[in-house]
Amino acid sequence: MKVSVFHTPELTPATVVADCAIAVDVLRATSTIATALGSGAEAVQAFSDLNKLMAVSETWAPDKRIRAGERGGSQVEGFDFGNSPLDCTPERVGGRRLFISTTNGTRALQCIEAAPIVLAAALINRDAIVQHLLQHKPETVWIVGSGWEGSFSLEDTVCAGAIVHGLQQELGCSLDDLAGNDETIAAVSLFRQWEGDLLGLFHHASHGKRLLRLGITEDLKYCSQLDILDVLPIQHELGVLIKQA
Ligand code: 3SL
């Protein structure tokens, strides 16, 4: 298995695909997706375009859908949710489809949607991702960070590092055996430096600071937790993720 990390969708190769591609948007889209599925959402359908989300979700009965829309960290007017994982309680999302569009996370998912296996990872479900990779052993794995409007983000990179670190520990191999590019080595180094204080790292991250300015502190705490959710969000049809049983 060779794992390559790409910091943003823009840096991800467009002409080839990996056997397994993993989108990461720790703050907050993939944390929200994993939480919604863990709370019993029927599925999560991701859109980069808000109008398209509206049109497709309109074909669903109102009591079977939740519309989540975020731009710039804030909830889009007219949507049921913004992008807070803490909104995704079993009472609110259970048995419903979550239609979601966010600034960067849903674009990352879209950029890898052609891969044979597409997963959504965050720190909260890191071990579920590691266990899936150990079980299926895809030859090539890409971990694609969402970043922020084309720029590198600390929180997605540390999550990529956490996944590779977890794999390396389970396989007992060297990092060189696993790493498909230099970014992978850098991501693991970042994780090893900060694994004891992931919330502290979020306070240095530009998007962490953006959310804190908006008063979104509880989400940061929640998203900084490692391995608290045994949920594997996997693409079932184009743009639609379900929880793998
Ligand atoms: O960029 C994204 O996709 C988001 O997850 C941003 S936010 O955390 O909802 O502000």
XYZ file of N, CA and C in Angstrom, residues 8 38 52 54 59 64 84 95-96 105 118 138 147 164 194 223:
48
model
N -4.793 19.968 -1.074
C -6.026 20.624 -1.545
C -6.543 19.880 -2.784
N -23.427 8.470 11.824
C -23.405 7.799 13.127
C -24.708 8.003 13.885
N -28.031 23.415 -7.106
C -28.235 22.012 -7.465
C -28.747 21.234 -6.253
N -30.540 22.385 -3.840
C -31.953 22.747 -3.658
C -32.837 21.950 -4.621
N -36.976 17.100 -4.584
C -37.700 15.895 -5.010
C -37.936 14.930 -3.838
N -38.225 13.835 5.128
C -37.167 12.843 4.883
C -35.845 13.515 4.516
N -22.563 22.321 11.369
C -22.090 21.921 12.694
C -22.385 20.445 12.931
N -32.953 8.667 10.076
C -33.847 8.248 8.997
C -33.988 9.259 7.863
N -33.245 10.359 7.947
C -33.357 11.377 6.890
C -32.083 11.444 6.060
N -15.162 21.400 1.708
C -15.223 19.950 1.934
C -15.955 19.205 0.843
N -14.399 5.578 -2.328
C -14.307 6.960 -1.832
C -14.776 6.966 -0.377
N -5.881 -1.543 -0.410
C -5.779 -0.978 -1.755
C -4.315 -0.652 -2.065
N -8.514 21.939 2.608
C -7.871 23.249 2.686
C -8.912 24.355 2.813
N -2.096 7.868 8.462
C -0.885 7.139 8.041
C -0.133 6.612 9.268
N 1.818 17.006 17.343
C 0.642 17.601 17.970
C -0.382 16.600 18.497
N -14.456 18.287 17.136
C -13.719 17.803 15.952
C -12.267 17.444 16.262
